[in-house]
């Protein structure tokens, strides 16, 4: 809350681990995601930008993922997923964020 100017539909989770471990788990979780291309990663490794193509029409959706250091060795993540074309995404971006967060949580429980 308060870090992004975009309207948040899902509250960002707080993880009880340092941001470096969260980022590493994120990279492992994303390895199995289909139709995703990493566009860039900033020099500090705190933001990664992706494009993912929709399954049916192959439209590009842009996704920015930012990792945050929090007090006490905790960290958080913000994911901003948006469509490039069209007026409505029919819930595609929200489902993507939920799916990606679930993959991250599953990866963190694996170790």
Tab-separated table of C-alpha atoms in Angstrom:
chain	number	residue	atom	x	y	z
A	1	UNK	CA	0.000	0.000	0.000
A	2	UNK	CA	1.238	3.461	-0.856
A	3	UNK	CA	4.091	2.299	-3.076
A	4	UNK	CA	2.272	2.032	-6.396
A	5	UNK	CA	0.158	4.565	-8.230
A	6	UNK	CA	-1.873	1.858	-9.970
A	7	UNK	CA	-5.064	0.652	-8.289
A	8	UNK	CA	-4.266	-2.541	-6.410
A	9	UNK	CA	-6.750	-5.383	-6.774
A	10	UNK	CA	-4.785	-7.809	-4.616
A	11	UNK	CA	-2.835	-6.941	-1.493
A	12	UNK	CA	0.854	-7.698	-1.856
A	13	UNK	CA	1.987	-10.493	0.460
A	14	UNK	CA	4.781	-10.070	2.987
A	15	UNK	CA	7.325	-12.875	3.117
A	16	UNK	CA	9.505	-13.696	6.100
A	17	UNK	CA	12.717	-13.898	4.125
A	18	UNK	CA	15.246	-11.501	2.586
A	19	UNK	CA	14.536	-10.050	-0.826
A	20	UNK	CA	17.439	-11.968	-2.424
A	21	UNK	CA	15.833	-15.297	-1.461
A	22	UNK	CA	12.432	-14.100	-2.650
A	23	UNK	CA	13.884	-13.046	-5.999
A	24	UNK	CA	15.649	-16.397	-6.443
A	25	UNK	CA	12.424	-18.281	-5.670
A	26	UNK	CA	10.580	-16.055	-8.124
A	27	UNK	CA	13.040	-16.887	-10.912
A	28	UNK	CA	12.600	-20.617	-10.253
A	29	UNK	CA	8.807	-20.263	-10.231
A	30	UNK	CA	8.787	-18.353	-13.508
A	31	UNK	CA	10.922	-20.935	-15.303
A	32	UNK	CA	7.848	-23.077	-16.017
A	33	UNK	CA	5.477	-20.273	-17.052
A	34	UNK	CA	4.430	-20.524	-20.718
A	35	UNK	CA	4.691	-17.835	-23.367
A	36	UNK	CA	6.700	-15.485	-21.141
A	37	UNK	CA	9.681	-13.473	-22.302
A	38	UNK	CA	11.774	-11.441	-19.914
A	39	UNK	CA	12.244	-8.009	-21.438
A	40	UNK	CA	14.596	-6.480	-18.886
A	41	UNK	CA	15.867	-6.593	-15.353
A	42	UNK	CA	17.096	-3.436	-13.665
A	43	UNK	CA	20.706	-3.142	-12.542
A	44	UNK	CA	19.838	-3.718	-8.884
A	45	UNK	CA	17.728	-6.771	-9.696
A	46	UNK	CA	14.697	-5.239	-7.974
A	47	UNK	CA	12.410	-5.052	-11.027
A	48	UNK	CA	11.835	-7.481	-13.864
A	49	UNK	CA	9.640	-6.683	-16.859
A	50	UNK	CA	8.016	-9.421	-18.931
A	51	UNK	CA	5.742	-9.854	-21.902
A	52	UNK	CA	3.312	-12.757	-21.922
A	53	UNK	CA	1.198	-13.545	-24.938
A	54	UNK	CA	-2.449	-14.450	-24.461
A	55	UNK	CA	-3.277	-18.021	-25.287
A	56	UNK	CA	-5.961	-17.577	-27.915
A	57	UNK	CA	-5.152	-14.379	-29.820
A	58	UNK	CA	-1.449	-14.108	-28.880
A	59	UNK	CA	-1.859	-10.464	-27.777
A	60	UNK	CA	1.071	-9.153	-25.725
A	61	UNK	CA	0.432	-8.314	-22.074
A	62	UNK	CA	3.081	-6.435	-20.124
A	63	UNK	CA	3.957	-7.461	-16.579
A	64	UNK	CA	6.254	-5.591	-14.202
A	65	UNK	CA	7.414	-7.298	-11.028
A	66	UNK	CA	9.142	-5.327	-8.291
A	67	UNK	CA	10.753	-6.741	-5.167
A	68	UNK	CA	10.845	-4.755	-1.922
A	69	UNK	CA	13.110	-5.019	1.114
A	70	UNK	CA	11.138	-4.637	4.329
A	71	UNK	CA	12.242	-4.274	7.937
A	72	UNK	CA	13.307	-7.301	9.932
A	73	UNK	CA	14.607	-9.352	7.005
A	74	UNK	CA	11.195	-9.475	5.350
A	75	UNK	CA	10.323	-8.744	1.743
A	76	UNK	CA	7.361	-8.181	-0.523
A	77	UNK	CA	6.504	-8.193	-4.192
A	78	UNK	CA	4.331	-6.004	-6.401
A	79	UNK	CA	3.062	-7.273	-9.743
A	80	UNK	CA	1.521	-4.955	-12.320
A	81	UNK	CA	-0.027	-6.835	-15.235
A	82	UNK	CA	-1.716	-4.943	-18.044
A	83	UNK	CA	-3.012	-5.464	-21.538
A	84	UNK	CA	-1.536	-3.600	-24.477
A	85	UNK	CA	-4.616	-3.876	-26.711
A	86	UNK	CA	-8.337	-3.775	-26.070
A	87	UNK	CA	-10.703	-2.287	-23.525
A	88	UNK	CA	-11.316	-5.326	-21.343
A	89	UNK	CA	-9.078	-8.224	-20.519
A	90	UNK	CA	-11.964	-10.333	-19.137
A	91	UNK	CA	-9.994	-10.923	-15.938
A	92	UNK	CA	-6.867	-12.273	-17.631
A	93	UNK	CA	-4.432	-9.963	-15.832
A	94	UNK	CA	-5.871	-10.639	-12.382
A	95	UNK	CA	-5.823	-14.406	-12.973
A	96	UNK	CA	-2.208	-14.129	-14.139
A	97	UNK	CA	-1.156	-12.316	-10.970
A	98	UNK	CA	-2.987	-14.857	-8.801
A	99	UNK	CA	-1.404	-17.761	-10.719
A	100	UNK	CA	2.084	-16.272	-10.502
A	101	UNK	CA	1.733	-15.625	-6.765
A	102	UNK	CA	0.555	-19.221	-6.285
A	103	UNK	CA	3.617	-20.470	-8.202
A	104	UNK	CA	5.844	-18.335	-5.999
A	105	UNK	CA	4.245	-19.672	-2.802
A	106	UNK	CA	4.589	-23.248	-4.063
A	107	UNK	CA	8.255	-22.652	-4.861
A	108	UNK	CA	8.861	-21.214	-1.396
A	109	UNK	CA	7.318	-24.277	0.276
A	110	UNK	CA	9.632	-26.533	-1.780
A	111	UNK	CA	12.592	-24.844	-0.381
